[in-house]
Short mmCIF file of C-alpha atoms in Angstrom, two decimals:
data_model
loop_
_atom_site.label_atom_id
_atom_site.label_comp_id
_atom_site.label_asym_id
_atom_site.label_seq_id
_atom_site.Cartn_x
_atom_site.Cartn_y
_atom_site.Cartn_z
CA UNK A 1 49.14 -60.38 -35.29
CA UNK A 2 47.86 -63.91 -35.89
CA UNK A 3 49.27 -64.93 -39.29
CA UNK A 4 46.55 -67.49 -40.01
CA UNK A 5 46.83 -67.54 -43.80
CA UNK A 6 45.05 -70.91 -43.93
CA UNK A 7 41.92 -69.35 -42.46
CA UNK A 8 42.12 -66.36 -44.77
CA UNK A 9 42.67 -68.56 -47.81
CA UNK A 10 39.68 -70.71 -46.89
CA UNK A 11 37.35 -67.71 -46.77
CA UNK A 12 37.95 -66.76 -50.42
CA UNK A 13 35.69 -69.30 -52.24
CA UNK A 14 32.56 -68.83 -50.08
CA UNK A 15 33.01 -65.07 -49.99
CA UNK A 16 33.33 -64.79 -53.78
CA UNK A 17 30.28 -67.02 -54.32
CA UNK A 18 28.28 -64.94 -51.80
CA UNK A 19 29.32 -61.67 -53.42
CA UNK A 20 28.33 -62.76 -56.93
CA UNK A 21 24.89 -63.71 -55.61
CA UNK A 22 24.33 -60.67 -53.38
CA UNK A 23 26.23 -57.70 -54.78
CA UNK A 24 24.44 -54.38 -55.05
CA UNK A 25 23.81 -53.18 -58.63
CA UNK A 26 25.99 -50.07 -58.43
CA UNK A 27 26.72 -48.11 -61.64
CA UNK A 28 30.51 -48.42 -61.46
CA UNK A 29 30.17 -52.20 -61.21
CA UNK A 30 28.36 -52.37 -64.55
CA UNK A 31 31.47 -51.38 -66.49
CA UNK A 32 34.53 -51.59 -64.19
CA UNK A 33 37.07 -49.92 -66.45
CA UNK A 34 40.16 -48.48 -64.73
CA UNK A 35 38.80 -44.93 -65.14
CA UNK A 36 35.40 -45.88 -63.68
CA UNK A 37 36.91 -47.77 -60.74
CA UNK A 38 39.33 -44.93 -60.00
CA UNK A 39 36.63 -42.26 -60.10
CA UNK A 40 34.20 -44.25 -57.95
CA UNK A 41 36.80 -45.14 -55.33
CA UNK A 42 37.91 -41.52 -54.98
CA UNK A 43 34.31 -40.34 -54.66
CA UNK A 44 33.50 -43.05 -52.11
CA UNK A 45 36.20 -41.91 -49.73
CA UNK A 46 34.46 -40.43 -46.66
CA UNK A 47 31.13 -40.42 -48.55
CA UNK A 48 28.08 -42.70 -48.47
CA UNK A 49 27.34 -44.85 -51.51
CA UNK A 50 23.83 -43.41 -51.91
CA UNK A 51 25.23 -39.88 -52.02
CA UNK A 52 27.91 -40.76 -54.55
CA UNK A 53 25.72 -42.36 -57.24
CA UNK A 54 24.22 -39.16 -58.75
CA UNK A 55 27.59 -37.39 -58.60
CA UNK A 56 29.29 -40.30 -60.33
CA UNK A 57 26.70 -40.40 -63.10
CA UNK A 58 26.75 -36.64 -63.65
CA UNK A 59 30.57 -36.54 -63.57
CA UNK A 60 30.89 -39.28 -66.19
CA UNK A 61 28.26 -37.63 -68.37
CA UNK A 62 30.31 -34.43 -68.43
CA UNK A 63 33.80 -36.00 -68.35
CA UNK A 64 33.56 -39.49 -69.92
CA UNK A 65 37.31 -39.97 -70.45
CA UNK A 66 40.61 -39.27 -68.76
CA UNK A 67 41.35 -36.71 -71.48
CA UNK A 68 38.13 -34.83 -70.68
CA UNK A 69 39.09 -34.76 -67.00
CA UNK A 70 42.61 -33.60 -67.79
CA UNK A 71 41.36 -30.58 -69.77
CA UNK A 72 38.31 -29.51 -67.74
CA UNK A 73 38.41 -26.03 -66.25
CA UNK A 74 38.93 -25.79 -62.52
CA UNK A 75 35.64 -23.93 -62.13
CA UNK A 76 33.64 -26.65 -63.91
CA UNK A 77 35.44 -29.37 -61.97
CA UNK A 78 34.64 -27.77 -58.64
CA UNK A 79 31.02 -27.24 -59.70
CA UNK A 80 30.69 -30.93 -60.61
CA UNK A 81 32.17 -31.85 -57.23
CA UNK A 82 30.13 -29.32 -55.23
CA UNK A 83 28.50 -31.02 -52.25
CA UNK A 84 30.79 -34.06 -52.11
CA UNK A 85 33.26 -32.34 -49.80
CA UNK A 86 36.97 -33.05 -49.36
CA UNK A 87 37.65 -31.00 -52.48
CA UNK A 88 41.34 -31.91 -52.61
CA UNK A 89 40.11 -35.24 -54.01
CA UNK A 90 38.82 -33.47 -57.14
CA UNK A 91 41.97 -31.41 -57.54
CA UNK A 92 44.12 -34.53 -57.29
CA UNK A 93 41.89 -36.31 -59.81
CA UNK A 94 42.65 -33.63 -62.38
CA UNK A 95 46.37 -33.56 -61.56
CA UNK A 96 46.53 -37.33 -61.97
CA UNK A 97 44.49 -37.19 -65.20
CA UNK A 98 46.98 -34.74 -66.69
CA UNK A 99 49.80 -37.15 -65.85
CA UNK A 100 47.88 -40.12 -67.23
CA UNK A 101 47.05 -38.26 -70.44
CA UNK A 102 50.58 -37.00 -71.05
CA UNK A 103 52.70 -39.85 -69.68
CA UNK A 104 50.51 -42.94 -70.12
CA UNK A 105 48.55 -42.20 -73.33
CA UNK A 106 45.35 -41.82 -71.33
CA UNK A 107 45.49 -45.30 -69.76
CA UNK A 108 45.87 -45.78 -66.01
CA UNK A 109 48.91 -47.93 -65.10
CA UNK A 110 48.08 -51.54 -64.31
CA UNK A 111 50.37 -52.03 -61.32
CA UNK A 112 49.70 -50.80 -57.80
CA UNK A 113 53.19 -49.39 -57.47
CA UNK A 114 52.85 -47.30 -60.65
CA UNK A 115 49.37 -46.15 -59.66
CA UNK A 116 50.68 -44.90 -56.31
CA UNK A 117 52.98 -42.51 -58.13
CA UNK A 118 49.93 -40.52 -59.24
CA UNK A 119 48.47 -37.66 -57.14
CA UNK A 120 45.72 -38.71 -54.76
CA UNK A 121 46.20 -42.46 -55.20
CA UNK A 122 47.34 -44.27 -52.07
CA UNK A 123 47.66 -47.92 -51.13
CA UNK A 124 43.93 -48.60 -50.94
CA UNK A 125 42.90 -46.93 -54.21
CA UNK A 126 45.85 -48.46 -56.05
CA UNK A 127 44.88 -51.91 -54.77
CA UNK A 128 41.25 -51.40 -55.76
CA UNK A 129 42.10 -50.35 -59.32
CA UNK A 130 44.70 -53.09 -59.76
CA UNK A 131 42.43 -55.88 -58.50
CA UNK A 132 38.99 -54.78 -59.73
CA UNK A 133 39.92 -53.31 -63.12
CA UNK A 134 43.11 -55.25 -63.95
CA UNK A 135 42.49 -58.50 -62.00
CA UNK A 136 45.86 -58.29 -60.28
CA UNK A 137 46.42 -60.12 -56.92
CA UNK A 138 46.54 -56.87 -54.99
CA UNK A 139 44.55 -56.25 -51.77
CA UNK A 140 42.72 -53.00 -51.12
CA UNK A 141 42.53 -52.50 -47.37
CA UNK A 142 40.09 -49.93 -46.01
CA UNK A 143 38.10 -49.79 -42.78
CA UNK A 144 35.67 -52.48 -43.94
CA UNK A 145 38.44 -54.90 -44.86
CA UNK A 146 40.31 -54.24 -41.62
CA UNK A 147 37.18 -54.93 -39.58
CA UNK A 148 36.39 -58.19 -41.42
CA UNK A 149 39.97 -59.40 -41.16
CA UNK A 150 40.38 -58.58 -37.47
CA UNK A 151 37.15 -60.41 -36.62
CA UNK A 152 38.08 -63.42 -38.72
CA UNK A 153 41.38 -63.66 -36.87
CA UNK A 154 40.08 -62.39 -33.51
CA UNK A 155 43.04 -60.01 -33.59
CA UNK A 156 43.14 -57.18 -31.05
CA UNK A 157 45.89 -55.10 -32.73
CA UNK A 158 44.99 -51.40 -32.90
CA UNK A 159 43.61 -50.71 -36.40
CA UNK A 160 44.34 -46.99 -36.03
CA UNK A 161 48.07 -47.74 -36.21
CA UNK A 162 49.55 -47.62 -39.74
CA UNK A 163 51.63 -50.70 -38.89
CA UNK A 164 48.46 -52.76 -38.38
CA UNK A 165 47.12 -51.82 -41.81
CA UNK A 166 50.47 -52.69 -43.39
CA UNK A 167 50.47 -56.09 -41.68
CA UNK A 168 46.92 -56.88 -42.80
CA UNK A 169 47.77 -55.85 -46.36
CA UNK A 170 50.87 -58.06 -46.41
CA UNK A 171 48.93 -60.97 -44.92
CA UNK A 172 46.13 -60.74 -47.48
CA UNK A 173 48.64 -60.42 -50.31
CA UNK A 174 49.96 -63.87 -49.40
CA UNK A 175 46.61 -65.48 -50.18
CA UNK A 176 45.17 -63.15 -52.84
CA UNK A 177 44.05 -64.82 -56.08
CA UNK A 178 44.53 -63.32 -59.51
CA UNK A 179 42.19 -63.02 -62.46
CA UNK A 180 38.45 -62.61 -61.95
CA UNK A 181 38.66 -63.76 -58.34
CA UNK A 182 40.93 -60.86 -57.41
CA UNK A 183 38.11 -58.49 -58.31
CA UNK A 184 35.50 -60.65 -56.59
CA UNK A 185 37.52 -60.84 -53.38
CA UNK A 186 38.17 -57.10 -53.22
CA UNK A 187 34.53 -56.25 -53.86
CA UNK A 188 33.33 -59.09 -51.62
CA UNK A 189 35.36 -57.94 -48.62
CA UNK A 190 34.03 -54.40 -49.05
CA UNK A 191 30.43 -55.56 -49.46
CA UNK A 192 30.66 -57.88 -46.46
CA UNK A 193 31.95 -55.05 -44.28
CA UNK A 194 29.25 -52.65 -45.49
CA UNK A 195 26.24 -54.94 -45.18
CA UNK A 196 26.97 -57.86 -42.82
CA UNK A 197 30.13 -57.37 -40.76
CA UNK A 198 29.01 -53.84 -39.92
CA UNK A 199 30.87 -51.30 -37.76
CA UNK A 200 28.06 -50.07 -35.52
CA UNK A 201 25.76 -52.40 -33.67
CA UNK A 202 25.79 -56.18 -33.75
CA UNK A 203 27.21 -57.77 -36.93
CA UNK A 204 24.76 -59.96 -38.85
CA UNK A 205 26.65 -63.18 -38.25
CA UNK A 206 23.57 -65.30 -38.97
CA UNK A 207 23.83 -64.43 -42.71
CA UNK A 208 27.61 -64.21 -42.98
CA UNK A 209 29.04 -66.57 -45.62
CA UNK A 210 32.30 -67.04 -43.69
CA UNK A 211 31.04 -67.22 -40.10
CA UNK A 212 32.22 -70.83 -39.71
CA UNK A 213 35.76 -69.59 -40.37
CA UNK A 214 35.51 -66.56 -38.05
CA UNK A 215 37.37 -66.88 -34.75
CA UNK A 216 35.45 -63.98 -33.20
CA UNK A 217 32.19 -65.74 -34.06
CA UNK A 218 33.54 -68.98 -32.59
CA UNK A 219 34.43 -67.10 -29.40
CA UNK A 220 31.05 -65.37 -29.26
CA UNK A 221 32.52 -61.85 -29.15
CA UNK A 222 32.64 -60.35 -32.68
CA UNK A 223 31.57 -56.92 -31.44
CA UNK A 224 34.78 -56.67 -29.40
CA UNK A 225 36.74 -56.35 -32.64
CA UNK A 226 38.35 -54.39 -34.10
CA UNK A 227 40.31 -52.53 -31.44
CA UNK A 228 40.98 -48.83 -31.96
CA UNK A 229 42.46 -46.07 -29.90
CA UNK A 230 40.59 -42.88 -29.01
CA UNK A 231 40.19 -40.36 -31.79
CA UNK A 232 41.54 -36.87 -31.36
CA UNK A 233 38.67 -34.48 -30.63
CA UNK A 234 37.83 -31.80 -33.17
CA UNK A 235 38.36 -28.15 -32.37
CA UNK A 236 35.45 -25.73 -32.65
CA UNK A 237 35.51 -22.44 -34.58
CA UNK A 238 32.87 -19.73 -34.32
CA UNK A 239 32.19 -17.88 -37.58
CA UNK A 240 29.85 -15.15 -38.77
CA UNK A 241 28.58 -15.51 -42.36
CA UNK A 242 27.37 -12.45 -44.28
CA UNK A 243 24.91 -12.57 -47.16
CA UNK A 244 25.65 -9.14 -48.62
CA UNK A 245 22.90 -8.26 -51.08
CA UNK A 246 23.01 -5.36 -53.56
CA UNK A 247 19.99 -5.16 -55.84
CA UNK A 248 19.40 -8.83 -56.70
CA UNK A 249 23.02 -9.99 -56.38
CA UNK A 250 25.00 -11.43 -53.49
CA UNK A 251 28.68 -11.01 -52.67
CA UNK A 252 30.93 -14.06 -52.95
CA UNK A 253 34.69 -14.42 -52.75
CA UNK A 254 37.14 -17.15 -53.68
CA UNK A 255 39.03 -18.85 -50.86
CA UNK A 256 42.86 -19.02 -50.91
CA UNK A 257 44.48 -21.62 -53.23
CA UNK A 258 45.64 -23.80 -50.33
CA UNK A 259 44.20 -25.00 -47.06
CA UNK A 260 40.63 -25.89 -46.10
CA UNK A 261 38.16 -25.60 -49.03
CA UNK A 262 40.96 -24.24 -51.23
CA UNK A 263 39.91 -22.18 -54.29
CA UNK A 264 36.18 -22.63 -53.67
CA UNK A 265 33.72 -19.75 -53.47
CA UNK A 266 32.17 -18.63 -50.21
CA UNK A 267 30.09 -15.87 -48.69
CA UNK A 268 32.11 -13.23 -46.83
CA UNK A 269 32.65 -14.41 -43.26
CA UNK A 270 34.67 -13.59 -40.21
CA UNK A 271 35.91 -15.55 -37.22
CA UNK A 272 33.89 -15.13 -34.06
CA UNK A 273 30.20 -14.52 -33.39
CA UNK A 274 29.38 -10.92 -34.30
CA UNK A 275 26.32 -9.02 -33.10
CA UNK A 276 24.16 -7.01 -35.53
CA UNK A 277 25.84 -3.86 -34.29
CA UNK A 278 29.30 -5.31 -34.89
CA UNK A 279 28.28 -6.37 -38.40
CA UNK A 280 26.98 -2.87 -39.15
CA UNK A 281 30.23 -1.32 -37.91
CA UNK A 282 32.34 -3.74 -39.93
CA UNK A 283 30.46 -3.11 -43.18
CA UNK A 284 30.48 0.63 -42.66
CA UNK A 285 34.26 0.42 -42.35
CA UNK A 286 34.27 -1.48 -45.67
CA UNK A 287 32.29 1.35 -47.27
CA UNK A 288 29.24 -0.81 -47.97
CA UNK A 289 26.60 1.39 -46.29
CA UNK A 290 24.32 -1.31 -44.84
CA UNK A 291 20.61 -0.40 -44.99
CA UNK A 292 19.26 -3.38 -43.03
CA UNK A 293 20.81 -6.27 -41.14
CA UNK A 294 18.63 -9.33 -40.58
CA UNK A 295 19.52 -12.51 -38.74
CA UNK A 296 19.28 -15.65 -40.89
CA UNK A 297 19.96 -18.18 -38.20
CA UNK A 298 22.70 -20.44 -37.00
CA UNK A 299 24.23 -23.52 -38.62
CA UNK A 300 26.89 -26.11 -37.89
CA UNK A 301 29.21 -27.97 -40.24
CA UNK A 302 31.54 -30.77 -39.20
CA UNK A 303 34.84 -31.32 -41.00
CA UNK A 304 37.19 -34.16 -40.10
CA UNK A 305 39.27 -31.98 -37.77
CA UNK A 306 37.17 -28.90 -37.03
CA UNK A 307 33.56 -27.88 -36.44
CA UNK A 308 32.23 -24.58 -37.69
CA UNK A 309 29.50 -23.04 -35.53
CA UNK A 310 28.07 -20.29 -37.71
CA UNK A 311 25.84 -17.28 -37.19
CA UNK A 312 24.43 -15.69 -40.35
CA UNK A 313 23.10 -12.29 -41.37
CA UNK A 314 21.56 -11.01 -44.58
CA UNK A 315 22.58 -7.42 -45.20
CA UNK A 316 21.01 -5.08 -47.75
CA UNK A 317 23.71 -2.75 -49.02
CA UNK A 318 23.64 0.52 -50.97
CA UNK A 319 27.06 -0.13 -52.48
CA UNK A 320 29.30 -2.92 -53.72
CA UNK A 321 32.91 -3.71 -52.92
CA UNK A 322 35.61 -4.47 -55.50
CA UNK A 323 36.83 -7.18 -53.12
CA UNK A 324 33.85 -9.36 -54.02
CA UNK A 325 32.15 -10.88 -57.05
CA UNK A 326 28.40 -10.29 -57.17
CA UNK A 327 26.02 -12.87 -58.60
CA UNK A 328 22.32 -13.72 -58.56
CA UNK A 329 21.15 -16.88 -56.77
CA UNK A 330 20.63 -18.49 -60.18
CA UNK A 331 24.18 -17.64 -61.28
CA UNK A 332 25.58 -18.97 -58.02
CA UNK A 333 23.70 -22.24 -58.49
CA UNK A 334 24.88 -22.66 -62.08
CA UNK A 335 28.46 -21.35 -62.09
CA UNK A 336 30.02 -21.15 -58.66
CA UNK A 337 31.04 -24.01 -56.37
CA UNK A 338 29.85 -23.03 -52.90
CA UNK A 339 30.87 -25.64 -50.26
CA UNK A 340 28.25 -27.69 -48.45
CA UNK A 341 29.44 -26.00 -45.26
CA UNK A 342 27.40 -22.95 -46.34
CA UNK A 343 24.33 -24.90 -47.52
CA UNK A 344 22.07 -23.48 -44.80
CA UNK A 345 22.81 -19.96 -46.01
CA UNK A 346 22.67 -20.76 -49.72
CA UNK A 347 19.05 -21.79 -49.07
CA UNK A 348 18.38 -18.27 -47.76
CA UNK A 349 19.24 -16.55 -51.05
CA UNK A 350 16.29 -14.93 -52.73
#
């Protein structure tokens, strides 16, 4: 890697000035307390800013302090998080909040190293909290920051390698300011990567505040950076989803406490693509006496490592099963956290 700290140091003043003049008015930026920064950064992982804003506002309305988060019921927490995906983030938030409430008097630690001892807080989130909320000279390196840095340095190191991220973090730490400018630099690097030095398509070099310092811009090839290896392809799983209706209530069941979508509620489903006849046979074996089986279409949901290709059926049943909880569509909407993966079928409830 090109250890051009002079170039990186020179980018800080123009980038901070640009950010102050151009930053988006996001709710967590209005009052960047450690709790607010932490919550927003966790929500923003793998999720678009526009999607996060209403969740963030609703979450803070219900759980305005670390102590509220530490004592919230798991059911309410999952309901507040429903639709954001990657539910382990919410579970780790609560685990960390319990630690913060009991071991730190409700105040997040102010050092990156101490923050990383908490569940769900890694190098990036620790750096973001330390720099944005506590004004510590601590970089927060995510995909945006990696892309900006590799273009500035015209560095072709593979950004998918953990060693590359460690090197970039160490390099930035050498030039990072403290105080207000630590926060401005962290936010500025993120904003630049999101709006100007973008990942897909041509970067908007004509409006970049640091283009005169960018080696990739000088060379005329910014789109060639960063370099990344091929991603591992996702596996595909076929599933059959059953909307089992008895009177006006539908069957739901809680998933296991570990693994994908742990402890969330779902509609009964089975691996494979079952025909109507196979569904009827299965439910008869369960003692549910199906009266009518109706197709309710197919759907696909993409996780980071697997794709679900789903076939759904609504089944009117003459009996219920003690294996399931039965709830009306209104009760499901209000009380039970059904993953976004099943959204297409939740819309079919009537």
